[in-house]
PDB file of C-alpha atoms in Angstrom:
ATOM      1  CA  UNK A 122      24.576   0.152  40.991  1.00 65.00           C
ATOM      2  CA  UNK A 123      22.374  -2.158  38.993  1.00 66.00           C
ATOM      3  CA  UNK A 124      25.552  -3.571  37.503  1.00 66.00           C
ATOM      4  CA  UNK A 125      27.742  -4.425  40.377  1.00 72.00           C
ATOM      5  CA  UNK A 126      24.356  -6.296  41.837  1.00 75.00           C
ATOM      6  CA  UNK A 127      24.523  -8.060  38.251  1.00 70.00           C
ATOM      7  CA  UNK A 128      27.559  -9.976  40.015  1.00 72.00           C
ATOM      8  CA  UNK A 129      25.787 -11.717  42.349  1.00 76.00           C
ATOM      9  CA  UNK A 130      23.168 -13.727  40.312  1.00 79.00           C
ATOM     10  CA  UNK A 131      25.613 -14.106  37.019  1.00 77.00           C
ATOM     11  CA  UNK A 132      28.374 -16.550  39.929  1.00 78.00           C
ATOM     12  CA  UNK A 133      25.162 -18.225  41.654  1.00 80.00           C
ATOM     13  CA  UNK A 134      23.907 -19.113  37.854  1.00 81.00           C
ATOM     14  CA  UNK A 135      27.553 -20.183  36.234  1.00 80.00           C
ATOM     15  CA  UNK A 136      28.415 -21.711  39.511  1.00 80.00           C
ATOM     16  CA  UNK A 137      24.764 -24.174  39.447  1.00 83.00           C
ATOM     17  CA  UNK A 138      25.268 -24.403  35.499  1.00 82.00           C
ATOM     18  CA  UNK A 139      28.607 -25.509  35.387  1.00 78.00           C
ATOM     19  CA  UNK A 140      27.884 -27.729  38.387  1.00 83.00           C
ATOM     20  CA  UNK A 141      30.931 -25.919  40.564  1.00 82.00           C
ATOM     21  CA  UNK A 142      31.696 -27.129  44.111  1.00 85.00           C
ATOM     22  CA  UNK A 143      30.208 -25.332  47.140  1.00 85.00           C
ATOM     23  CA  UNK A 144      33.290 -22.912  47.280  1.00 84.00           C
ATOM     24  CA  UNK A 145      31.958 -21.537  43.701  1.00 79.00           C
ATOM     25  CA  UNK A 146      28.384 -20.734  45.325  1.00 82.00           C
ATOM     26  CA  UNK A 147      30.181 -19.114  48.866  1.00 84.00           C
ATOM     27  CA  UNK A 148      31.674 -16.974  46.096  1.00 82.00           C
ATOM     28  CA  UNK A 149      28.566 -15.716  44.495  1.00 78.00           C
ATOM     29  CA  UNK A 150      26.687 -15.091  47.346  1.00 82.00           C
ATOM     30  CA  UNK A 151      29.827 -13.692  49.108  1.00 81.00           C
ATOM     31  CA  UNK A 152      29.383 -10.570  46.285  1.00 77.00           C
ATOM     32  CA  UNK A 153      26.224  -9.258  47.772  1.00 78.00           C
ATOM     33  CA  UNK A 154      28.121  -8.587  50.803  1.00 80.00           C
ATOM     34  CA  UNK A 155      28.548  -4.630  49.718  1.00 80.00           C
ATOM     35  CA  UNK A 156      24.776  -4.436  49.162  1.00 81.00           C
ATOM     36  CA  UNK A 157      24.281  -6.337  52.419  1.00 85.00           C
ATOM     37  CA  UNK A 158      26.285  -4.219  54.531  1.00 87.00           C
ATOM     38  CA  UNK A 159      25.140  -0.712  52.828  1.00 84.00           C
ATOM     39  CA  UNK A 160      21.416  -2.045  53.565  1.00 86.00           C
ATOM     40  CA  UNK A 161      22.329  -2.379  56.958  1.00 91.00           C
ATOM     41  CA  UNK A 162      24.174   1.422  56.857  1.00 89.00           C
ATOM     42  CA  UNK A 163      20.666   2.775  55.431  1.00 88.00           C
ATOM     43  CA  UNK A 164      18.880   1.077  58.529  1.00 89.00           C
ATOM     44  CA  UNK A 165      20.979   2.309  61.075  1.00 92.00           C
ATOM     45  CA  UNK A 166      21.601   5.492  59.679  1.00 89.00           C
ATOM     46  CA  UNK A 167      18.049   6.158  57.904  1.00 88.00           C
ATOM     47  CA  UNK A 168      15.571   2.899  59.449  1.00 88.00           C
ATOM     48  CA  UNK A 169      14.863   1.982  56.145  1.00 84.00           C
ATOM     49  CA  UNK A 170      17.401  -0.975  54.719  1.00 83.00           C
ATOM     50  CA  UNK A 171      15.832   0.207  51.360  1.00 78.00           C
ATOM     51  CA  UNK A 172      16.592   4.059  51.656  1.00 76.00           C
ATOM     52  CA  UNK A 173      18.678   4.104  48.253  1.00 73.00           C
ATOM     53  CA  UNK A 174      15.876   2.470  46.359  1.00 71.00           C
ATOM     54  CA  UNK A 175      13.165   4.724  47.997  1.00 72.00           C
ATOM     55  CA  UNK A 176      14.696   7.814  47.628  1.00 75.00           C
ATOM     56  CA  UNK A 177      14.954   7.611  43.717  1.00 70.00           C
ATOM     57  CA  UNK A 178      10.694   7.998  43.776  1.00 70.00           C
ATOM     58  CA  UNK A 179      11.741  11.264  43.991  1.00 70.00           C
ATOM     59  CA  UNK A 180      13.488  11.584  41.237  1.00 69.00           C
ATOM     60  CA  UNK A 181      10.202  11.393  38.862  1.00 65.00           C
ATOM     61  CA  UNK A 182      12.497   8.618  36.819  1.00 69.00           C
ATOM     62  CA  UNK A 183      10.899   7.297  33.430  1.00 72.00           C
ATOM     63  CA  UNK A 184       9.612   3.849  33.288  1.00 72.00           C
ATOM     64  CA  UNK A 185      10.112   1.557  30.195  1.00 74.00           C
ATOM     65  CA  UNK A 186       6.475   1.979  28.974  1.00 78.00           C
ATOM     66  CA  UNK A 187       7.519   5.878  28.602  1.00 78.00           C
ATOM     67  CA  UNK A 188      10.885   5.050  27.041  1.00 77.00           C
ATOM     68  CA  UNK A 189       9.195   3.076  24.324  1.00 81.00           C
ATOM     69  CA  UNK A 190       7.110   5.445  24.050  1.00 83.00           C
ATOM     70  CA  UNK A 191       9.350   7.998  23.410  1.00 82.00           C
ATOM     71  CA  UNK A 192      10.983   5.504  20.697  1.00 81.00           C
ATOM     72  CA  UNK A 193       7.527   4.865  18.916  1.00 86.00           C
ATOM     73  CA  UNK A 194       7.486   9.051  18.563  1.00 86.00           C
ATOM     74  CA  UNK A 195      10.932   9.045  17.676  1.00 85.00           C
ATOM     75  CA  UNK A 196      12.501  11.121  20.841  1.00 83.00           C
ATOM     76  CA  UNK A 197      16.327  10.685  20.411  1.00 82.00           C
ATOM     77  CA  UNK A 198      16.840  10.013  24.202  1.00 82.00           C
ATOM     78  CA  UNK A 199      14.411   7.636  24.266  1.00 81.00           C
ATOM     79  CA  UNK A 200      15.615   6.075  20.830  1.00 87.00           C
ATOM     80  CA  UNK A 201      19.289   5.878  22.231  1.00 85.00           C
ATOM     81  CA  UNK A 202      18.413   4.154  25.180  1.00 84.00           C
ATOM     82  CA  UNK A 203      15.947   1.473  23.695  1.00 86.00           C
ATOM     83  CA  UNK A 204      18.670   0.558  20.507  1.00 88.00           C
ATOM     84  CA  UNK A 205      20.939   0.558  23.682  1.00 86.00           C
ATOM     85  CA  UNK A 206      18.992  -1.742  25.301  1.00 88.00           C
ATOM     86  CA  UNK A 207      17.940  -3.951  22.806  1.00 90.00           C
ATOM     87  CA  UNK A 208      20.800  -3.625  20.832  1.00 92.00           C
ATOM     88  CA  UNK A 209      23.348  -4.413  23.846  1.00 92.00           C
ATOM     89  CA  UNK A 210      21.057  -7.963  24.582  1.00 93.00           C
ATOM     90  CA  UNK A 211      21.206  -8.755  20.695  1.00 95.00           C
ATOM     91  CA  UNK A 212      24.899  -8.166  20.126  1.00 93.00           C
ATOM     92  CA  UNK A 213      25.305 -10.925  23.601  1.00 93.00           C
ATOM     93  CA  UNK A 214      22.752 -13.194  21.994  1.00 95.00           C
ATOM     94  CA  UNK A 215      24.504 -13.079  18.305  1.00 94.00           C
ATOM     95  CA  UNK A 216      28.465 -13.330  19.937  1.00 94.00           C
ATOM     96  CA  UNK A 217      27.067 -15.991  22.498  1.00 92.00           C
ATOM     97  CA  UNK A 218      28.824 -18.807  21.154  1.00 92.00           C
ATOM     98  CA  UNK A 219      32.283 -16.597  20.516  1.00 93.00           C
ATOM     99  CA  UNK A 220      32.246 -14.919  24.247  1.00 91.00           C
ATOM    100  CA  UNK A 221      33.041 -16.776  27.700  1.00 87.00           C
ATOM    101  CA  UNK A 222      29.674 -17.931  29.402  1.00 87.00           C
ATOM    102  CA  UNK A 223      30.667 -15.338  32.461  1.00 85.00           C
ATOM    103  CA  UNK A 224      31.163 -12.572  29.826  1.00 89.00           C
ATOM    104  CA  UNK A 225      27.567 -13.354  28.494  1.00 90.00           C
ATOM    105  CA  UNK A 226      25.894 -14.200  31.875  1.00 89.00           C
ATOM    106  CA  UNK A 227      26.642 -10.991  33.254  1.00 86.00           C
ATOM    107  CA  UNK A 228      26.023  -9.030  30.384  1.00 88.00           C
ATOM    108  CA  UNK A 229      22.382 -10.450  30.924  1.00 90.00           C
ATOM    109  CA  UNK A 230      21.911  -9.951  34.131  1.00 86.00           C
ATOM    110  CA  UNK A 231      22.861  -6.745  33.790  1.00 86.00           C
ATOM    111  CA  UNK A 232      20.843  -5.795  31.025  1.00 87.00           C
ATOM    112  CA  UNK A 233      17.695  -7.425  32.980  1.00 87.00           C
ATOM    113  CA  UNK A 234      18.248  -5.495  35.941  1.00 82.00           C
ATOM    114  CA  UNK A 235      18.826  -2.147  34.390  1.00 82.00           C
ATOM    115  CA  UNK A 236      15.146  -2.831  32.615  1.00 82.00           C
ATOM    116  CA  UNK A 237      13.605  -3.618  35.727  1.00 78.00           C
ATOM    117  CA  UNK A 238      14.920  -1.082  37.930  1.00 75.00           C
ATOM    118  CA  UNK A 239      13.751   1.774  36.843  1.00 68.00           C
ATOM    119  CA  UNK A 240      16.771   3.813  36.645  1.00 68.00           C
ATOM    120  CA  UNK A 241      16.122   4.936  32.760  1.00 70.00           C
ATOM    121  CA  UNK A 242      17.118   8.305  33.356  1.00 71.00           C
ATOM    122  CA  UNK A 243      20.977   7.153  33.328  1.00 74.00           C
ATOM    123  CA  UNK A 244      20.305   3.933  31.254  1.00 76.00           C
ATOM    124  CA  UNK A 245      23.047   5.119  28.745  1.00 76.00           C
ATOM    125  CA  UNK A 246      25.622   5.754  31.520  1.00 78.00           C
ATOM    126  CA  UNK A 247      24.942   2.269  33.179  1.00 80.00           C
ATOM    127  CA  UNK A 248      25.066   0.939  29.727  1.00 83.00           C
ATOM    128  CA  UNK A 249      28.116   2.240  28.663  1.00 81.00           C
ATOM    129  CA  UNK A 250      29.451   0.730  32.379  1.00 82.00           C
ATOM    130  CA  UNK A 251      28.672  -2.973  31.270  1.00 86.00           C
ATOM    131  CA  UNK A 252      31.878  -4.529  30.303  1.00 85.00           C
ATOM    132  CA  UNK A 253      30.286  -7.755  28.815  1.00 89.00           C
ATOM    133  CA  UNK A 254      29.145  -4.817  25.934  1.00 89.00           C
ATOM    134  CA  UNK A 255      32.299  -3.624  25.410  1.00 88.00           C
ATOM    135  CA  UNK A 256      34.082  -6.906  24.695  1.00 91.00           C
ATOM    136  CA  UNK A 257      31.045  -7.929  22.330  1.00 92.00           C
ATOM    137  CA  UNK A 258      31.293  -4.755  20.347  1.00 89.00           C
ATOM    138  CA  UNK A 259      35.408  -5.067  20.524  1.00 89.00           C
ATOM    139  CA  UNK A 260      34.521  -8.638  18.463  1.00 91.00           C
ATOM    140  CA  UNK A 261      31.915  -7.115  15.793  1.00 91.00           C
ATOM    141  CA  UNK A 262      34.488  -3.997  15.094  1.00 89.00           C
ATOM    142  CA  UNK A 263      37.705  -6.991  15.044  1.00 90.00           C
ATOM    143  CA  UNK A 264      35.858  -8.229  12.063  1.00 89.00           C
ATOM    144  CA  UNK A 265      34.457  -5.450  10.637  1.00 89.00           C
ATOM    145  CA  UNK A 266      37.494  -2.705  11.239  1.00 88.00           C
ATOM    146  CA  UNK A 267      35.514  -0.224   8.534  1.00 89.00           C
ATOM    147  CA  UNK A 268      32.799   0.283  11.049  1.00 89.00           C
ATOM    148  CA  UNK A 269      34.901   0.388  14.190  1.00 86.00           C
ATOM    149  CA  UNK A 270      36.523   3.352  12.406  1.00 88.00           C
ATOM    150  CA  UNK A 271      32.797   5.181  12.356  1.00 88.00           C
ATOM    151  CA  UNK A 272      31.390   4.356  15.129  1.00 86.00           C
ATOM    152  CA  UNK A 273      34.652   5.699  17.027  1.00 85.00           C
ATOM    153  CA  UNK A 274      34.765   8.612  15.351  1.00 92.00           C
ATOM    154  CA  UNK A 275      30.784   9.452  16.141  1.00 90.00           C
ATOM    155  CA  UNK A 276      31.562   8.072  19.897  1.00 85.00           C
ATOM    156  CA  UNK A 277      34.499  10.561  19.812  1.00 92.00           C
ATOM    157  CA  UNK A 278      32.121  13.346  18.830  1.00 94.00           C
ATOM    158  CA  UNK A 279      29.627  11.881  21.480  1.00 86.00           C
ATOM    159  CA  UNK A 280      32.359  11.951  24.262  1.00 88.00           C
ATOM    160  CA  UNK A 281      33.219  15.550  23.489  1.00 93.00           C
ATOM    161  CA  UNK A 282      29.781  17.195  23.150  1.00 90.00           C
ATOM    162  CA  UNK A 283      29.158  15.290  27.095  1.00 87.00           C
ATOM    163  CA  UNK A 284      32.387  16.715  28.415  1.00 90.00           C
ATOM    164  CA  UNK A 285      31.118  20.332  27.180  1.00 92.00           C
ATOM    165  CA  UNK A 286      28.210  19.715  28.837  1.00 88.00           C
ATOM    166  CA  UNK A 287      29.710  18.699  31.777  1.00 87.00           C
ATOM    167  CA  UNK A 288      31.833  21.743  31.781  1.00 91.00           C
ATOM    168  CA  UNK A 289      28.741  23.762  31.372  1.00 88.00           C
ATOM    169  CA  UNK A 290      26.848  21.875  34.769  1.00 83.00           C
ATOM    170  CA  UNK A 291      24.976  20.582  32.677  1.00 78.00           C
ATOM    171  CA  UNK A 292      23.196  17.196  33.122  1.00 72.00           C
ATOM    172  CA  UNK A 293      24.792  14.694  31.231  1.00 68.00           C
ATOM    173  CA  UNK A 294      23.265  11.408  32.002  1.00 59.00           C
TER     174      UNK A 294
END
């Protein structure tokens, strides 16, 4: 997933940023080690190292030209995952000085590689899975408790029409 690989580069960056000993840069690089051994699983299993990022062509996904797209003619999907988007990198940029520079870090890496990997089609899930997002929004709703109210009560609503779905085999992402 787009935002466990987020790890790596967000300890390499705080770890040459905050000028951390050579322990600190073992550690980053030490977090690819599930993508480095599942590459390796995909080439002896499959001969392609890549085979998880290969197979998804054939999923028809949506690139971000479409999902703006979408936006510009007001298609909710694509609406709700562009505000997401954009929305999730402003609320890091605006709480930047209030959050802990790992909190923000990985939120952006995150948020850049869900843009550039072409997963759109579960954007919102992956979104939702970013915990750098969470603690950001936890701060806005802190001071604002009014709109934490609404926005819990719609998420509610949100939560329950998915699980219907669900329960109908639907597709939820």
């Amino acid at each position: 997933r787009p935002t466990g690989i987020a790890l790596f580069p967000t300890f390499l960056f705080l770890a040459w940023k905050e000028k951390r000993s050579l322990l600190a840069y073992f550690a980053g690089m030490a977090t690819s080690g599930g993508l480095l051994l599942f590459s390796l699983y995909c080439m002896i299993r499959f001969g392609d190292p890549l085979a998880f990022v290969h197979v998804q062509q054939a999923w028809q996904q949506q690139n971000l030209l479409d999902i703006i797209q979408g936006a510009l003619a007001l298609n909710r999907d694509s609406l709700m995952k562009l505000l997401m988007l954009l929305g999730g990198g402003y609320l890091l940029w605006y709480l930047r000085a209030k959050l802990n520079h790992v909190v923000v870090a990985y939120g952006f890496f995150s948020l850049f590689l869900l843009a550039i990997s072409k997963a759109f089609t579960s954007l919102d899930r992956y979104i939702y899975g970013i915990v750098s997002l969470s603690l950001a929004l936890g701060m806005v709703f802190a001071n604002h408790p009014r709109w934490g109210y609404g926005i819990i009560a719609f998420l509610a609503i949100w939560l329950v029409r998915f699980a219907i779905l669900f329960a109908w085999w639907q597709f939820v992402a």
